[in-house]
Amino acid sequence: MPEIRVTPLGAGQDVGRSCILVSIAGKNVMLDCGMHMGFNDDRRFPDFSYITRSGRLTDFLDCVIISHFHLDHCGALPYFSEMVGYDGPIYMTHPTQAICPILLEDYRKIAVDKKGEANFFTSQMIKDCMKKVVAVHLHQTVQVDDELEIKAYYAGHVLGAAMFQIKVGSESVVYTGDYNMTPDRHLGAAWIDRCRPNLLITESTYATTIRDSKRCRERDFLKKVHEAVERGGKVLIPVFALGRAQELCILLETFWERMNLKAPIYFSTGLTEKANHYYKLFITWTNQKIRKTFVQRNMFEFKHIKAFDRAFADNPGPMVVFATPGMLHAGQSLQIFRKWAGNEKNMVIMPGYCVQGTVGHKILSGQRKLEMEGRQVLEVKMQVEYMSFSAHADAKGIMQLVGQVEPEGVLLVHGEAKKMEFLKQKIEQELRVSCYMPANGETVTLPTSPSIPVGISLGLLKREMAQGLLPDAKKPRLLHGTLIMKDSNFRLVSSEQALKELGLAEHQLRFTCRVHLHDPRKEQETALRVYSHLKRWAPRSFWLGLGRSGARGGSHCASRQRPQGPLRAAPSRWVRDCGVHPHPGCCPLRGPRHQGAAGVLDLPG
Amino acid sequence: MESAEDWLVESLRLYQDFHAFDLSGATRVLEWIGDKGVFVAGYESLKKNEILHLILPLRLSVKENQGLCPERDFKVCHGGFSDASVFELKHVPDTRLLVTTGLPGSYLHVWQVAEDSDVIQAVSTIAVPDKEGGFWPRVAIFSSMAPGVLHGVRLRSLKVVDLESQKTTYTSGVSDSEELSSLQVLAADTFAFCCSSGRLGLVDIRQKWAPSETISPGAGAAGGRWCAEVGGWGPGPSIASLGSNGQLCLLDPRDLSHPVSSVQCSVSAPSPDPELLRVTWAPGLDNCLAISGFDGTVQVYDATSWDGVGSQVEPLFTHRGHIFLEDNQTDTAPLVTTHTWHPHKPRTLLSAASDASLHVWDWVDLRTAH
């Protein structure tokens, strides 16, 4: 039976290292290649030994697919392709292709420069890895090879994030990656058509979470900024060049306008350039609102938000500054942080996860004394706020998506099946789909019944109809014919037609067998009994036409008319022909020239 | 949604903290388990309902460094399925057991929250003697070495059943057919009852039925439907009784025959669904009460200087979130189905509405704010 096999890779059950192996009709695909941000050693990488056991990765895997640029989905990619060794194609969307290497390089710099790690992937490795990338467009069917095709769908969540459909013939799997079902200020909601895959693969944490509304998160952000500014403090918001920064700017701009606030808001120039550049490239990935605004004016021509100059950091009075990089590990945001950290009226708002080793990570862990270069100690008196704006789906969102996609089954990764019985029941009952929950390293096998379309000849259909019984949708009908397979075309025709098409003659094979009967009764009586017995067994006939002539069976064949009464004269030999049939009890009888199963009755005398 | 935006901006001033969630089904139940978890349950009549054990967002549970905690989401810790609708759910203290009641009202259901999985399993049922269509028994738990379930539809059917043995350990023994609207266990041997007429009583189960109670008819004598809550641990009025006409009475348990005060709340009366009326005492604030069940709001009142009868009072605070943040543009405005105070954060409440919204909010006392 053809099957689909799914194995989440890596040790540990934590969310934070996405890497899933899917085998579909003999094709092997790796979904995401993420890093676990909580570990410093090998535990941060997925366990590739599972695949390398089968030989070279390049031979084993048909392709790798990366859903979006977050490090917990692509952080292990250079390690995987350059240090473990993979030369096949790596598929991702265009924005992901553009942003991935930047994040990977940032991460590499932090790991090597800040934490002094050896045996980390190098800048060159990142470049070499990215050379293997094949970028895809949304809704574009990409043929990986003759049989395997993939298609990307909009996932929301972050710029360039996609859900992927992987298809081989009539079997398919949809992998969601990270997605969200409610549009936010700069990204739309995930969307996918009713593609009815055999399996939908998604995160189990979504299903057990009930998310606080976007509006309340935004409210919290505004409240914190407002409070700091009201007391004369300065607010630093370290951001990555894309995505979140735009959204927060739009939010502040709207709020400043409504409340008629006067404190200046700045945006560091490096940010503006990069962001504009990227947005021009990827305008189709943002939502309607942004697209309209962008068309009308430059992305960062806000009324209340101005370009930042280093010197402004020393200006008295309240202000808000957006600066890169996002984890406070270098550059302008770190510079500003050092100036402002000592004043408790000031505030720093971290809008996302910070990698270990960065100043961002340290202050989010509660550290208030930081050792900077030259053994200088920086006392952090400013207020530190950690906010999460990442748009993720939740329990309700999953149900919505499954309703849209209509899969046969749902597979949840990063959960513990033993502990999730209620969830499994809920999904199975409410959505009427099977639910699977493999542990890391555990393989789930789904049997599939692919439908194979077969054309059936009109002649064959007509003949079946002529048998008398009308077709009944509820009762399966057994049809006899010949299956002709040519290229990827299947046709069912009658045997005669098949022989005609193949230009072959029909041959009959007869088999005889000698049966010895020991019966105390008289010959005639025995013969009669055997005869009536056999007749009862043989209601219909069929022939299996063979392409080669078969040997003629032992004795010659003869047929007899049905005796009207007891046998007057038992023939010394009494043979009946037989068409080949797999088991007794179904023996053909057609017309007066009956051919039925029997044996040779060698009657003495 | 302009008004929602306006309200959110207003909310910066009105609330310290505010969280809004969408449950998959509306709940009439908000029952605490410890101070970090709550139970919610569906009350649909035609399909299976979910009973969920939710863990509060970490941000609301951490005592210090709240700013460093970005977690704002509820986690579904356990879940179970109920064929019956759940109108009330009580946790049996110091156990992993729950008792639910609702329509149809012929049984109480006992559930167990599993330790090693996420399942809330149905364990047993307790038969209800007074089976009447459309009525459902109120429930309260006597927690002790052998927990007992106090329940009844009417005064005459009040009884305490031992949870484990299912033996009846107490019956009211009266033939009074007044319908009950709430039951509350006060101590190891006493409980309070409130009838829908407003009649209140305190009962000691060690004695034959002889409750200290209000003079009939009910405190308000204005008809309508009443509910009550005993709270406030100090001298002075500690029983609040709320009527569907918007009247709120305060009573002293030492003298139930003479209410201390009776006021008219600023609500649009009568309540569209008096069974949803709820009045609660704030565990962390003196003399503060919250009421809900009239519309899509929850109102907080300070009862400190109330006296006399009939005066109109204004709420200290009104939570309007359920009205302004309503996502589905349905014809009917949402109705708050229940609310509860956080056990130790003094001004934090949870409220749920008929549109399946669940809010957690920490209101600002504008009298003390600058």
mmCIF file of N, CA and C in Angstrom, chain B residues 187-242:
data_model
loop_
_atom_site.group_PDB
_atom_site.id
_atom_site.type_symbol
_atom_site.label_atom_id
_atom_site.label_comp_id
_atom_site.label_asym_id
_atom_site.label_seq_id
_atom_site.Cartn_x
_atom_site.Cartn_y
_atom_site.Cartn_z
ATOM 1 N N ALA B 187 -18.999 27.713 55.815
ATOM 2 C CA ALA B 187 -18.042 27.101 56.741
ATOM 3 C C ALA B 187 -18.289 25.601 56.733
ATOM 4 N N ALA B 188 -17.610 24.899 57.615
ATOM 5 C CA ALA B 188 -17.713 23.443 57.601
ATOM 6 C C ALA B 188 -19.137 22.946 57.779
ATOM 7 N N ASP B 189 -19.968 23.742 58.474
ATOM 8 C CA ASP B 189 -21.323 23.259 58.757
ATOM 9 C C ASP B 189 -22.413 24.228 58.350
ATOM 10 N N THR B 190 -22.077 25.323 57.748
ATOM 11 C CA THR B 190 -23.120 26.286 57.384
ATOM 12 C C THR B 190 -23.107 26.617 55.908
ATOM 13 N N PHE B 191 -24.299 26.894 55.425
ATOM 14 C CA PHE B 191 -24.412 27.353 54.049
ATOM 15 C C PHE B 191 -25.492 28.418 53.964
ATOM 16 N N ALA B 192 -25.425 29.180 52.890
ATOM 17 C CA ALA B 192 -26.432 30.206 52.641
ATOM 18 C C ALA B 192 -27.209 29.817 51.401
ATOM 19 N N PHE B 193 -28.503 30.112 51.396
ATOM 20 C CA PHE B 193 -29.294 29.894 50.191
ATOM 21 C C PHE B 193 -29.991 31.191 49.826
ATOM 22 N N CYS B 194 -30.230 31.347 48.534
ATOM 23 C CA CYS B 194 -31.025 32.465 48.062
ATOM 24 C C CYS B 194 -32.054 31.912 47.101
ATOM 25 N N CYS B 195 -33.302 32.238 47.339
ATOM 26 C CA CYS B 195 -34.356 31.794 46.433
ATOM 27 C C CYS B 195 -34.557 32.836 45.350
ATOM 28 N N SER B 196 -35.145 32.430 44.245
ATOM 29 C CA SER B 196 -35.330 33.394 43.163
ATOM 30 C C SER B 196 -36.274 34.519 43.563
ATOM 31 N N SER B 197 -37.042 34.306 44.627
ATOM 32 C CA SER B 197 -37.930 35.370 45.090
ATOM 33 C C SER B 197 -37.171 36.424 45.875
ATOM 34 N N GLY B 198 -35.940 36.114 46.262
ATOM 35 C CA GLY B 198 -35.157 37.043 47.055
ATOM 36 C C GLY B 198 -35.043 36.599 48.496
ATOM 37 N N ARG B 199 -35.765 35.569 48.846
ATOM 38 C CA ARG B 199 -35.715 35.048 50.221
ATOM 39 C C ARG B 199 -34.337 34.459 50.470
ATOM 40 N N LEU B 200 -33.723 34.896 51.597
ATOM 41 C CA LEU B 200 -32.365 34.459 51.926
ATOM 42 C C LEU B 200 -32.362 33.702 53.228
ATOM 43 N N GLY B 201 -31.420 32.764 53.355
ATOM 44 C CA GLY B 201 -31.329 32.082 54.636
ATOM 45 C C GLY B 201 -29.944 31.534 54.883
ATOM 46 N N LEU B 202 -29.582 31.444 56.182
ATOM 47 C CA LEU B 202 -28.317 30.816 56.577
ATOM 48 C C LEU B 202 -28.663 29.569 57.356
ATOM 49 N N VAL B 203 -28.080 28.458 56.997
ATOM 50 C CA VAL B 203 -28.471 27.167 57.556
ATOM 51 C C VAL B 203 -27.289 26.482 58.217
ATOM 52 N N ASP B 204 -27.522 25.932 59.407
ATOM 53 C CA ASP B 204 -26.514 25.108 60.061
ATOM 54 C C ASP B 204 -26.945 23.658 59.875
ATOM 55 N N ILE B 205 -26.135 22.860 59.234
ATOM 56 C CA ILE B 205 -26.578 21.503 58.900
ATOM 57 C C ILE B 205 -26.504 20.536 60.077
ATOM 58 N N ARG B 206 -25.958 21.035 61.204
ATOM 59 C CA ARG B 206 -25.937 20.142 62.351
ATOM 60 C C ARG B 206 -27.288 20.124 63.052
ATOM 61 N N GLN B 207 -28.110 21.125 62.713
ATOM 62 C CA GLN B 207 -29.405 21.184 63.374
ATOM 63 C C GLN B 207 -30.517 20.867 62.405
ATOM 64 N N LYS B 208 -31.654 20.631 62.975
ATOM 65 C CA LYS B 208 -32.846 20.473 62.144
ATOM 66 C C LYS B 208 -33.111 21.826 61.508
ATOM 67 N N TRP B 209 -33.751 21.831 60.370
ATOM 68 C CA TRP B 209 -33.940 23.032 59.561
ATOM 69 C C TRP B 209 -34.481 24.199 60.390
ATOM 70 N N ALA B 210 -33.664 25.186 60.576
ATOM 71 C CA ALA B 210 -34.107 26.385 61.298
ATOM 72 C C ALA B 210 -33.232 27.555 60.868
ATOM 73 N N PRO B 211 -33.313 27.903 59.637
ATOM 74 C CA PRO B 211 -32.395 28.927 59.144
ATOM 75 C C PRO B 211 -32.731 30.297 59.687
ATOM 76 N N SER B 212 -31.698 31.111 59.861
ATOM 77 C CA SER B 212 -31.988 32.523 60.119
ATOM 78 C C SER B 212 -32.224 33.083 58.726
ATOM 79 N N GLU B 213 -33.353 33.728 58.547
ATOM 80 C CA GLU B 213 -33.635 34.177 57.206
ATOM 81 C C GLU B 213 -34.405 35.472 57.143
ATOM 82 N N THR B 214 -34.502 35.943 55.922
ATOM 83 C CA THR B 214 -35.227 37.195 55.674
ATOM 84 C C THR B 214 -36.719 36.928 55.818
ATOM 85 N N ILE B 215 -37.415 38.002 56.129
ATOM 86 C CA ILE B 215 -38.873 37.881 56.200
ATOM 87 C C ILE B 215 -39.393 37.698 54.789
ATOM 88 N N SER B 216 -40.266 36.762 54.619
ATOM 89 C CA SER B 216 -40.887 36.622 53.291
ATOM 90 C C SER B 216 -41.898 37.720 53.104
ATOM 91 N N PRO B 217 -42.201 38.228 51.975
ATOM 92 C CA PRO B 217 -41.492 37.936 50.723
ATOM 93 C C PRO B 217 -40.080 38.547 50.713
ATOM 94 N N GLY B 218 -39.364 38.373 49.702
ATOM 95 C CA GLY B 218 -37.932 38.695 49.589
ATOM 96 C C GLY B 218 -37.612 40.145 49.936
ATOM 97 N N ALA B 219 -36.360 40.369 50.072
ATOM 98 C CA ALA B 219 -35.875 41.676 50.520
ATOM 99 C C ALA B 219 -36.415 42.825 49.689
ATOM 100 N N GLY B 220 -36.502 42.581 48.426
ATOM 101 C CA GLY B 220 -36.919 43.686 47.572
ATOM 102 C C GLY B 220 -38.413 43.864 47.487
ATOM 103 N N ALA B 221 -39.126 42.783 47.634
ATOM 104 C CA ALA B 221 -40.589 42.782 47.556
ATOM 105 C C ALA B 221 -41.078 43.415 46.256
ATOM 106 N N ALA B 222 -40.206 43.513 45.301
ATOM 107 C CA ALA B 222 -40.637 44.143 44.049
ATOM 108 C C ALA B 222 -40.752 43.098 42.951
ATOM 109 N N GLY B 223 -40.735 41.854 43.333
ATOM 110 C CA GLY B 223 -40.827 40.794 42.325
ATOM 111 C C GLY B 223 -39.498 40.663 41.599
ATOM 112 N N GLY B 224 -39.566 40.066 40.444
ATOM 113 C CA GLY B 224 -38.325 39.842 39.697
ATOM 114 C C GLY B 224 -37.595 38.645 40.281
ATOM 115 N N ARG B 225 -36.385 38.456 39.824
ATOM 116 C CA ARG B 225 -35.612 37.301 40.216
ATOM 117 C C ARG B 225 -34.365 37.766 40.927
ATOM 118 N N TRP B 226 -33.957 37.045 41.963
ATOM 119 C CA TRP B 226 -32.854 37.493 42.793
ATOM 120 C C TRP B 226 -31.739 36.473 42.883
ATOM 121 N N CYS B 227 -30.534 36.994 43.155
ATOM 122 C CA CYS B 227 -29.431 36.118 43.482
ATOM 123 C C CYS B 227 -28.666 36.820 44.600
ATOM 124 N N ALA B 228 -27.752 36.116 45.223
ATOM 125 C CA ALA B 228 -27.041 36.740 46.331
ATOM 126 C C ALA B 228 -25.649 36.170 46.494
ATOM 127 N N GLU B 229 -24.802 36.919 47.190
ATOM 128 C CA GLU B 229 -23.504 36.377 47.561
ATOM 129 C C GLU B 229 -23.121 36.867 48.946
ATOM 130 N N VAL B 230 -22.562 35.943 49.696
ATOM 131 C CA VAL B 230 -22.039 36.281 51.006
ATOM 132 C C VAL B 230 -20.548 36.507 50.846
ATOM 133 N N GLY B 231 -20.077 37.641 51.376
ATOM 134 C CA GLY B 231 -18.639 37.901 51.249
ATOM 135 C C GLY B 231 -18.244 38.866 52.320
ATOM 136 N N GLY B 232 -17.147 39.567 52.099
ATOM 137 C CA GLY B 232 -16.779 40.607 53.045
ATOM 138 C C GLY B 232 -16.649 40.099 54.456
ATOM 139 N N TRP B 233 -15.437 39.964 54.932
ATOM 140 C CA TRP B 233 -15.244 39.383 56.251
ATOM 141 C C TRP B 233 -15.000 40.460 57.284
ATOM 142 N N GLY B 234 -15.960 41.110 57.640
ATOM 143 C CA GLY B 234 -15.769 42.100 58.692
ATOM 144 C C GLY B 234 -17.100 42.377 59.335
ATOM 145 N N PRO B 235 -17.140 43.286 60.264
ATOM 146 C CA PRO B 235 -18.453 43.656 60.800
ATOM 147 C C PRO B 235 -19.205 44.424 59.724
ATOM 148 N N GLY B 236 -20.446 44.525 59.851
ATOM 149 C CA GLY B 236 -21.210 45.262 58.850
ATOM 150 C C GLY B 236 -21.771 44.324 57.811
ATOM 151 N N PRO B 237 -22.441 44.894 56.844
ATOM 152 C CA PRO B 237 -23.170 44.070 55.879
ATOM 153 C C PRO B 237 -22.192 43.238 55.062
ATOM 154 N N SER B 238 -22.460 41.959 54.964
ATOM 155 C CA SER B 238 -21.596 41.108 54.174
ATOM 156 C C SER B 238 -22.388 40.253 53.214
ATOM 157 N N ILE B 239 -23.695 40.496 53.149
ATOM 158 C CA ILE B 239 -24.495 39.760 52.175
ATOM 159 C C ILE B 239 -25.063 40.761 51.178
ATOM 160 N N ALA B 240 -24.843 40.478 49.915
ATOM 161 C CA ALA B 240 -25.389 41.336 48.861
ATOM 162 C C ALA B 240 -26.418 40.542 48.096
ATOM 163 N N SER B 241 -27.537 41.177 47.827
ATOM 164 C CA SER B 241 -28.608 40.508 47.103
ATOM 165 C C SER B 241 -29.014 41.386 45.927
ATOM 166 N N LEU B 242 -29.010 40.808 44.740
ATOM 167 C CA LEU B 242 -29.253 41.573 43.510
ATOM 168 C C LEU B 242 -30.520 41.090 42.822
#
